[in-house]
PDB file of C-alpha atoms in Angstrom:
ATOM      1  CA  ASP A   1     -93.921  17.198 -95.594  1.00  0.00           C
ATOM      2  CA  GLN A   2     -97.014  14.746 -95.216  1.00  0.00           C
ATOM      3  CA  GLN A   3     -96.531  13.211 -91.702  1.00  0.00           C
ATOM      4  CA  VAL A   4     -99.966  11.337 -91.625  1.00  0.00           C
ATOM      5  CA  LYS A   5    -101.249   9.858 -95.181  1.00  0.00           C
ATOM      6  CA  GLN A   6    -104.518   8.471 -96.335  1.00  0.00           C
ATOM      7  CA  ASN A   7    -103.750   7.225 -99.460  1.00  0.00           C
ATOM      8  CA  SER A   8    -107.691   6.321-100.690  1.00  0.00           C
ATOM      9  CA  PRO A   9    -109.452   9.464-101.076  1.00  0.00           C
ATOM     10  CA  SER A  10    -113.002   7.483-100.979  1.00  0.00           C
ATOM     11  CA  LEU A  11    -114.384   4.340-100.754  1.00  0.00           C
ATOM     12  CA  SER A  12    -117.816   3.101-101.310  1.00  0.00           C
ATOM     13  CA  VAL A  13    -119.297   0.086 -99.540  1.00  0.00           C
ATOM     14  CA  GLN A  14    -122.705  -1.640 -99.578  1.00  0.00           C
ATOM     15  CA  GLU A  15    -124.847  -1.480 -96.512  1.00  0.00           C
ATOM     16  CA  GLY A  16    -124.428  -3.658 -93.761  1.00  0.00           C
ATOM     17  CA  ARG A  17    -120.785  -4.602 -95.236  1.00  0.00           C
ATOM     18  CA  ILE A  18    -117.544  -3.750 -93.390  1.00  0.00           C
ATOM     19  CA  SER A  19    -115.852  -0.145 -94.514  1.00  0.00           C
ATOM     20  CA  ILE A  20    -112.233  -0.815 -93.807  1.00  0.00           C
ATOM     21  CA  LEU A  21    -110.181   2.909 -94.106  1.00  0.00           C
ATOM     22  CA  ASN A  22    -106.998   3.306 -93.950  1.00  0.00           C
ATOM     23  CA  CYS A  23    -103.824   5.698 -92.281  1.00  0.00           C
ATOM     24  CA  ASP A  24    -100.295   5.657 -92.743  1.00  0.00           C
ATOM     25  CA  TYR A  25     -97.818   8.113 -90.743  1.00  0.00           C
ATOM     26  CA  THR A  26     -94.545   8.465 -90.582  1.00  0.00           C
ATOM     27  CA  ASN A  27     -93.517  10.309 -87.281  1.00  0.00           C
ATOM     28  CA  SER A  28     -92.049   7.304 -84.879  1.00  0.00           C
ATOM     29  CA  MET A  29     -93.218   9.727 -81.744  1.00  0.00           C
ATOM     30  CA  PHE A  30     -96.677   9.486 -82.226  1.00  0.00           C
ATOM     31  CA  ASP A  31     -98.390   8.415 -79.534  1.00  0.00           C
ATOM     32  CA  TYR A  32    -102.003   9.176 -79.599  1.00  0.00           C
ATOM     33  CA  PHE A  33    -104.372   8.660 -83.265  1.00  0.00           C
ATOM     34  CA  LEU A  34    -107.636   9.692 -83.482  1.00  0.00           C
ATOM     35  CA  TRP A  35    -110.212   9.677 -85.957  1.00  0.00           C
ATOM     36  CA  TYR A  36    -113.307  11.859 -86.702  1.00  0.00           C
ATOM     37  CA  LYS A  37    -115.869  12.102 -88.681  1.00  0.00           C
ATOM     38  CA  LYS A  38    -116.586  15.184 -91.228  1.00  0.00           C
ATOM     39  CA  TYR A  39    -120.342  16.111 -92.362  1.00  0.00           C
ATOM     40  CA  PRO A  40    -120.187  18.391 -95.612  1.00  0.00           C
ATOM     41  CA  ALA A  41    -120.828  22.322 -93.990  1.00  0.00           C
ATOM     42  CA  GLU A  42    -119.815  21.124 -90.297  1.00  0.00           C
ATOM     43  CA  GLY A  43    -116.699  20.433 -88.301  1.00  0.00           C
ATOM     44  CA  PRO A  44    -115.033  17.327 -87.333  1.00  0.00           C
ATOM     45  CA  THR A  45    -116.199  15.472 -84.742  1.00  0.00           C
ATOM     46  CA  PHE A  46    -114.427  12.883 -82.738  1.00  0.00           C
ATOM     47  CA  LEU A  47    -114.851   9.545 -83.471  1.00  0.00           C
ATOM     48  CA  ILE A  48    -112.770   7.090 -82.172  1.00  0.00           C
ATOM     49  CA  SER A  49    -108.916   7.163 -80.750  1.00  0.00           C
ATOM     50  CA  ILE A  50    -106.023   4.789 -79.344  1.00  0.00           C
ATOM     51  CA  SER A  51    -102.977   5.329 -77.897  1.00  0.00           C
ATOM     52  CA  SER A  52     -99.570   3.605 -78.805  1.00  0.00           C
ATOM     53  CA  ILE A  53     -99.642   1.287 -75.604  1.00  0.00           C
ATOM     54  CA  LYS A  54    -102.614  -0.654 -77.602  1.00  0.00           C
ATOM     55  CA  ASP A  55    -103.113  -2.510 -81.023  1.00  0.00           C
ATOM     56  CA  LYS A  56    -106.962  -2.346 -80.764  1.00  0.00           C
ATOM     57  CA  ASN A  57    -109.454  -0.192 -79.670  1.00  0.00           C
ATOM     58  CA  GLU A  58    -113.459  -0.969 -79.912  1.00  0.00           C
ATOM     59  CA  ASP A  59    -116.234   1.223 -79.420  1.00  0.00           C
ATOM     60  CA  GLY A  60    -119.615  -0.043 -80.958  1.00  0.00           C
ATOM     61  CA  ARG A  61    -120.019  -0.673 -84.610  1.00  0.00           C
ATOM     62  CA  PHE A  62    -116.444   1.147 -84.415  1.00  0.00           C
ATOM     63  CA  THR A  63    -113.069  -0.508 -84.409  1.00  0.00           C
ATOM     64  CA  VAL A  64    -109.454   0.889 -84.469  1.00  0.00           C
ATOM     65  CA  PHE A  65    -106.490  -1.079 -84.931  1.00  0.00           C
ATOM     66  CA  LEU A  66    -103.034   0.249 -84.672  1.00  0.00           C
ATOM     67  CA  ASN A  67     -99.839  -1.459 -85.885  1.00  0.00           C
ATOM     68  CA  LYS A  68     -97.002   0.508 -84.476  1.00  0.00           C
ATOM     69  CA  SER A  69     -94.030  -1.589 -86.195  1.00  0.00           C
ATOM     70  CA  ALA A  70     -95.681  -0.534 -89.855  1.00  0.00           C
ATOM     71  CA  LYS A  71     -96.621   2.568 -88.495  1.00  0.00           C
ATOM     72  CA  HIS A  72    -100.154   1.890 -89.581  1.00  0.00           C
ATOM     73  CA  LEU A  73    -103.852   2.232 -88.894  1.00  0.00           C
ATOM     74  CA  SER A  74    -106.845   1.177 -89.890  1.00  0.00           C
ATOM     75  CA  LEU A  75    -110.762   2.123 -89.144  1.00  0.00           C
ATOM     76  CA  HIS A  76    -113.320  -0.710 -89.325  1.00  0.00           C
ATOM     77  CA  ILE A  77    -117.008   0.012 -89.436  1.00  0.00           C
ATOM     78  CA  VAL A  78    -119.127  -2.676 -89.155  1.00  0.00           C
ATOM     79  CA  PRO A  79    -122.066  -2.920 -89.812  1.00  0.00           C
ATOM     80  CA  SER A  80    -121.879   0.313 -92.075  1.00  0.00           C
ATOM     81  CA  GLN A  81    -124.777   2.271 -92.030  1.00  0.00           C
ATOM     82  CA  PRO A  82    -125.942   5.174 -94.767  1.00  0.00           C
ATOM     83  CA  GLY A  83    -125.887   7.666 -91.992  1.00  0.00           C
ATOM     84  CA  ASP A  84    -121.883   6.902 -92.221  1.00  0.00           C
ATOM     85  CA  SER A  85    -121.103   8.586 -95.138  1.00  0.00           C
ATOM     86  CA  ALA A  86    -119.027  10.994 -94.628  1.00  0.00           C
ATOM     87  CA  VAL A  87    -115.487  12.348 -94.725  1.00  0.00           C
ATOM     88  CA  TYR A  88    -113.207  10.279 -92.673  1.00  0.00           C
ATOM     89  CA  PHE A  89    -110.005  12.138 -90.948  1.00  0.00           C
ATOM     90  CA  CYS A  90    -107.514  10.100 -88.887  1.00  0.00           C
ATOM     91  CA  ALA A  91    -104.927  12.806 -86.884  1.00  0.00           C
ATOM     92  CA  ALA A  92    -101.524  11.981 -84.766  1.00  0.00           C
ATOM     93  CA  SER A  93    -100.262  13.579 -81.506  1.00  0.00           C
ATOM     94  CA  GLY A  94     -96.937  12.727 -80.072  1.00  0.00           C
ATOM     95  CA  TRP A  95     -94.473  14.212 -77.579  1.00  0.00           C
ATOM     96  CA  ASN A  96     -92.340  15.890 -80.066  1.00  0.00           C
ATOM     97  CA  THR A  97     -95.689  17.564 -81.986  1.00  0.00           C
ATOM     98  CA  GLY A  98     -96.323  20.446 -79.274  1.00  0.00           C
ATOM     99  CA  ASN A  99    -100.161  20.952 -79.205  1.00  0.00           C
ATOM    100  CA  GLN A 100    -100.936  20.165 -82.119  1.00  0.00           C
ATOM    101  CA  PHE A 101    -102.847  17.049 -84.345  1.00  0.00           C
ATOM    102  CA  TYR A 102    -101.235  16.152 -87.529  1.00  0.00           C
ATOM    103  CA  PHE A 103    -104.243  15.476 -89.580  1.00  0.00           C
ATOM    104  CA  GLY A 104    -104.567  13.306 -93.451  1.00  0.00           C
ATOM    105  CA  THR A 105    -106.036  14.232 -96.015  1.00  0.00           C
ATOM    106  CA  GLY A 106    -109.643  12.028 -95.281  1.00  0.00           C
ATOM    107  CA  THR A 107    -111.246   9.754 -97.229  1.00  0.00           C
ATOM    108  CA  SER A 108    -114.808   9.973 -98.315  1.00  0.00           C
ATOM    109  CA  LEU A 109    -116.993   6.540 -97.755  1.00  0.00           C
ATOM    110  CA  THR A 110    -120.465   6.271 -98.933  1.00  0.00           C
ATOM    111  CA  VAL A 111    -122.421   3.691 -97.788  1.00  0.00           C
ATOM    112  CA  ILE A 112    -124.878   2.996-100.664  1.00  0.00           C
ATOM    113  CA  PRO A 113    -128.261   1.968 -99.318  1.00  0.00           C
TER     114      PRO A 113
ATOM    115  CA  ASP B   1    -123.389  25.028 -73.872  1.00  0.00           C
ATOM    116  CA  THR B   2    -124.113  25.024 -77.594  1.00  0.00           C
ATOM    117  CA  GLY B   3    -120.840  23.921 -78.514  1.00  0.00           C
ATOM    118  CA  VAL B   4    -117.666  25.620 -80.195  1.00  0.00           C
ATOM    119  CA  SER B   5    -119.186  28.716 -82.542  1.00  0.00           C
ATOM    120  CA  GLN B   6    -117.598  30.683 -85.370  1.00  0.00           C
ATOM    121  CA  ASP B   7    -118.884  33.208 -86.637  1.00  0.00           C
ATOM    122  CA  PRO B   8    -119.176  34.202 -89.968  1.00  0.00           C
ATOM    123  CA  ARG B   9    -120.153  31.293 -92.050  1.00  0.00           C
ATOM    124  CA  HIS B  10    -119.214  32.694 -94.973  1.00  0.00           C
ATOM    125  CA  LYS B  11    -116.964  35.611 -96.070  1.00  0.00           C
ATOM    126  CA  ILE B  12    -116.098  36.522 -99.371  1.00  0.00           C
ATOM    127  CA  THR B  13    -113.950  39.608 -99.952  1.00  0.00           C
ATOM    128  CA  LYS B  14    -111.823  41.471-102.298  1.00  0.00           C
ATOM    129  CA  ARG B  15    -108.175  40.651-102.680  1.00  0.00           C
ATOM    130  CA  GLY B  16    -106.246  43.375-100.407  1.00  0.00           C
ATOM    131  CA  GLN B  17    -109.276  43.481 -98.002  1.00  0.00           C
ATOM    132  CA  ASN B  18    -108.613  42.449 -94.196  1.00  0.00           C
ATOM    133  CA  VAL B  19    -110.947  39.775 -92.091  1.00  0.00           C
ATOM    134  CA  THR B  20    -111.547  38.927 -89.299  1.00  0.00           C
ATOM    135  CA  PHE B  21    -113.066  36.008 -87.805  1.00  0.00           C
ATOM    136  CA  ARG B  22    -114.705  34.925 -84.235  1.00  0.00           C
ATOM    137  CA  CYS B  23    -114.468  32.106 -82.525  1.00  0.00           C
ATOM    138  CA  ASP B  24    -116.392  31.018 -78.885  1.00  0.00           C
ATOM    139  CA  PRO B  25    -115.109  28.351 -77.681  1.00  0.00           C
ATOM    140  CA  ILE B  26    -117.102  25.771 -75.176  1.00  0.00           C
ATOM    141  CA  SER B  27    -116.934  27.802 -72.053  1.00  0.00           C
ATOM    142  CA  GLU B  28    -114.732  25.355 -69.584  1.00  0.00           C
ATOM    143  CA  HIS B  29    -112.654  24.738 -72.323  1.00  0.00           C
ATOM    144  CA  ASN B  30    -108.933  26.828 -71.907  1.00  0.00           C
ATOM    145  CA  ARG B  31    -107.146  25.735 -75.140  1.00  0.00           C
ATOM    146  CA  LEU B  32    -108.352  26.831 -77.949  1.00  0.00           C
ATOM    147  CA  TYR B  33    -106.848  26.632 -81.846  1.00  0.00           C
ATOM    148  CA  TRP B  34    -107.196  27.493 -85.058  1.00  0.00           C
ATOM    149  CA  TYR B  35    -106.874  25.194 -88.454  1.00  0.00           C
ATOM    150  CA  ARG B  36    -107.524  25.985 -91.591  1.00  0.00           C
ATOM    151  CA  GLN B  37    -108.434  23.495 -94.767  1.00  0.00           C
ATOM    152  CA  THR B  38    -108.200  23.290 -98.005  1.00  0.00           C
ATOM    153  CA  LEU B  39    -110.040  21.703-100.931  1.00  0.00           C
ATOM    154  CA  GLY B  40    -108.558  18.216-101.019  1.00  0.00           C
ATOM    155  CA  GLN B  41    -106.732  18.549 -97.782  1.00  0.00           C
ATOM    156  CA  GLY B  42    -106.881  18.086 -94.104  1.00  0.00           C
ATOM    157  CA  PRO B  43    -107.135  20.558 -91.519  1.00  0.00           C
ATOM    158  CA  GLU B  44    -102.983  21.990 -91.096  1.00  0.00           C
ATOM    159  CA  PHE B  45    -102.914  23.599 -87.220  1.00  0.00           C
ATOM    160  CA  LEU B  46    -102.401  27.651 -87.847  1.00  0.00           C
ATOM    161  CA  THR B  47    -102.131  28.640 -83.945  1.00  0.00           C
ATOM    162  CA  TYR B  48    -102.686  27.645 -80.182  1.00  0.00           C
ATOM    163  CA  PHE B  49    -104.139  29.872 -77.121  1.00  0.00           C
ATOM    164  CA  GLN B  50    -103.849  28.174 -73.626  1.00  0.00           C
ATOM    165  CA  ASN B  51    -106.265  30.870 -71.766  1.00  0.00           C
ATOM    166  CA  GLU B  52    -105.380  34.163 -72.748  1.00  0.00           C
ATOM    167  CA  ALA B  53    -101.563  32.880 -73.685  1.00  0.00           C
ATOM    168  CA  GLN B  54    -100.503  32.368 -77.378  1.00  0.00           C
ATOM    169  CA  LEU B  55     -98.528  29.703 -76.531  1.00  0.00           C
ATOM    170  CA  GLU B  56     -97.926  28.175 -80.437  1.00  0.00           C
ATOM    171  CA  LYS B  57     -97.797  29.540 -83.786  1.00  0.00           C
ATOM    172  CA  SER B  58     -97.455  27.620 -87.220  1.00  0.00           C
ATOM    173  CA  ARG B  59     -94.397  29.190 -89.916  1.00  0.00           C
ATOM    174  CA  LEU B  60     -97.939  28.438 -91.956  1.00  0.00           C
ATOM    175  CA  LEU B  61     -99.249  31.817 -90.030  1.00  0.00           C
ATOM    176  CA  SER B  62     -97.415  34.860 -92.044  1.00  0.00           C
ATOM    177  CA  ASP B  63     -96.966  37.977 -90.581  1.00  0.00           C
ATOM    178  CA  ARG B  64    -100.276  39.001 -92.443  1.00  0.00           C
ATOM    179  CA  PHE B  65    -102.300  37.204 -90.089  1.00  0.00           C
ATOM    180  CA  SER B  66    -102.563  37.629 -86.351  1.00  0.00           C
ATOM    181  CA  ALA B  67    -104.974  35.779 -83.308  1.00  0.00           C
ATOM    182  CA  GLU B  68    -106.288  37.178 -80.500  1.00  0.00           C
ATOM    183  CA  ARG B  69    -107.697  35.364 -77.150  1.00  0.00           C
ATOM    184  CA  PRO B  70    -108.519  38.279 -75.124  1.00  0.00           C
ATOM    185  CA  LYS B  71    -109.286  37.578 -71.558  1.00  0.00           C
ATOM    186  CA  GLY B  72    -109.035  33.784 -72.078  1.00  0.00           C
ATOM    187  CA  SER B  73    -112.894  34.093 -73.721  1.00  0.00           C
ATOM    188  CA  PHE B  74    -113.332  34.246 -77.351  1.00  0.00           C
ATOM    189  CA  SER B  75    -110.862  34.292 -80.124  1.00  0.00           C
ATOM    190  CA  THR B  76    -110.823  36.330 -83.272  1.00  0.00           C
ATOM    191  CA  LEU B  77    -108.417  35.986 -86.220  1.00  0.00           C
ATOM    192  CA  GLU B  78    -107.483  39.002 -88.504  1.00  0.00           C
ATOM    193  CA  ILE B  79    -106.036  38.476 -92.105  1.00  0.00           C
ATOM    194  CA  GLN B  80    -104.671  41.658 -93.182  1.00  0.00           C
ATOM    195  CA  ARG B  81    -104.186  42.115 -97.242  1.00  0.00           C
ATOM    196  CA  THR B  82    -106.058  39.308 -98.125  1.00  0.00           C
ATOM    197  CA  GLU B  83    -104.416  36.981-101.219  1.00  0.00           C
ATOM    198  CA  GLN B  84    -106.506  34.142-103.623  1.00  0.00           C
ATOM    199  CA  GLY B  85    -104.355  31.713-101.598  1.00  0.00           C
ATOM    200  CA  ASP B  86    -105.950  32.572 -98.362  1.00  0.00           C
ATOM    201  CA  SER B  87    -109.123  30.969 -99.825  1.00  0.00           C
ATOM    202  CA  ALA B  88    -109.772  28.099 -97.186  1.00  0.00           C
ATOM    203  CA  MET B  89    -112.224  26.765 -94.157  1.00  0.00           C
ATOM    204  CA  TYR B  90    -111.086  28.330 -91.319  1.00  0.00           C
ATOM    205  CA  LEU B  91    -111.308  26.005 -88.166  1.00  0.00           C
ATOM    206  CA  CYS B  92    -111.820  27.090 -84.652  1.00  0.00           C
ATOM    207  CA  ALA B  93    -111.371  24.225 -81.848  1.00  0.00           C
ATOM    208  CA  SER B  94    -111.378  24.062 -77.736  1.00  0.00           C
ATOM    209  CA  SER B  95    -110.462  21.220 -75.910  1.00  0.00           C
ATOM    210  CA  SER B  96    -109.251  20.566 -71.861  1.00  0.00           C
ATOM    211  CA  PRO B  97    -105.808  19.988 -71.760  1.00  0.00           C
ATOM    212  CA  GLU B  98    -106.887  16.809 -69.354  1.00  0.00           C
ATOM    213  CA  VAL B  99    -108.654  14.946 -72.136  1.00  0.00           C
ATOM    214  CA  THR B 100    -106.801  16.172 -75.281  1.00  0.00           C
ATOM    215  CA  ALA B 101    -104.832  13.586 -76.208  1.00  0.00           C
ATOM    216  CA  LEU B 102    -107.622  10.718 -76.026  1.00  0.00           C
ATOM    217  CA  TYR B 103    -110.302  12.810 -76.955  1.00  0.00           C
ATOM    218  CA  GLY B 104    -109.098  15.236 -79.449  1.00  0.00           C
ATOM    219  CA  TYR B 105    -110.411  18.716 -79.760  1.00  0.00           C
ATOM    220  CA  THR B 106    -114.461  20.363 -80.413  1.00  0.00           C
ATOM    221  CA  PHE B 107    -114.165  21.593 -83.660  1.00  0.00           C
ATOM    222  CA  GLY B 108    -116.679  24.675 -84.525  1.00  0.00           C
ATOM    223  CA  SER B 109    -118.411  24.227 -88.238  1.00  0.00           C
ATOM    224  CA  GLY B 110    -116.113  26.722 -89.586  1.00  0.00           C
ATOM    225  CA  THR B 111    -115.446  29.944 -91.555  1.00  0.00           C
ATOM    226  CA  ARG B 112    -115.302  29.669 -95.542  1.00  0.00           C
ATOM    227  CA  LEU B 113    -113.591  32.511 -96.794  1.00  0.00           C
ATOM    228  CA  THR B 114    -113.110  33.144-100.122  1.00  0.00           C
ATOM    229  CA  VAL B 115    -111.060  35.711-101.765  1.00  0.00           C
ATOM    230  CA  VAL B 116    -111.710  37.066-105.260  1.00  0.00           C
TER     231      VAL B 116
END
């Protein structure tokens, strides 16, 4: 059962515009949410996170929004740059998930120069 | 510290053979994880160590899989009698417990296994 879902396998955005990546989850006990970025032939690298006590967290060009009632989070990248082209995974964990994170299937972002 | 190291980067093996992968975590991290990623999927949890103790195992970790972390340092993941369905990227990650929830893990570059 996929507890974390990313329904858009790919996204293309013009350089300088906003990229919005979406993620939905089913487990209401999740309380920490992370975004990872992955380049080809490399492991995922941590990008930004949010805890369930917040609805927004910002770090430079990256902002994550959490809507707990809708069980939805999104990652906004503004402005998008060609170097942002990568696969983005959202991941979630909670008090009842042990010590593991559940990952979505990823969204491949292409930023067009 | 050069981060999390995995060896080998690629492994091609014939069905039925045994393979072993190695992971060297960040030295200060006492938590070590193994995940598996297949094409079009996100990483899936396999197992977790705190120091040398293996504390959790996924149901994905069949009897053919065994993981060890002697002395709480490097870890090995062995797959016996490999099957074509074992073809995947095997990712190792490490973390410190006090920051895991908000900063996640540090992943290695993975070992890509192809079973032919």
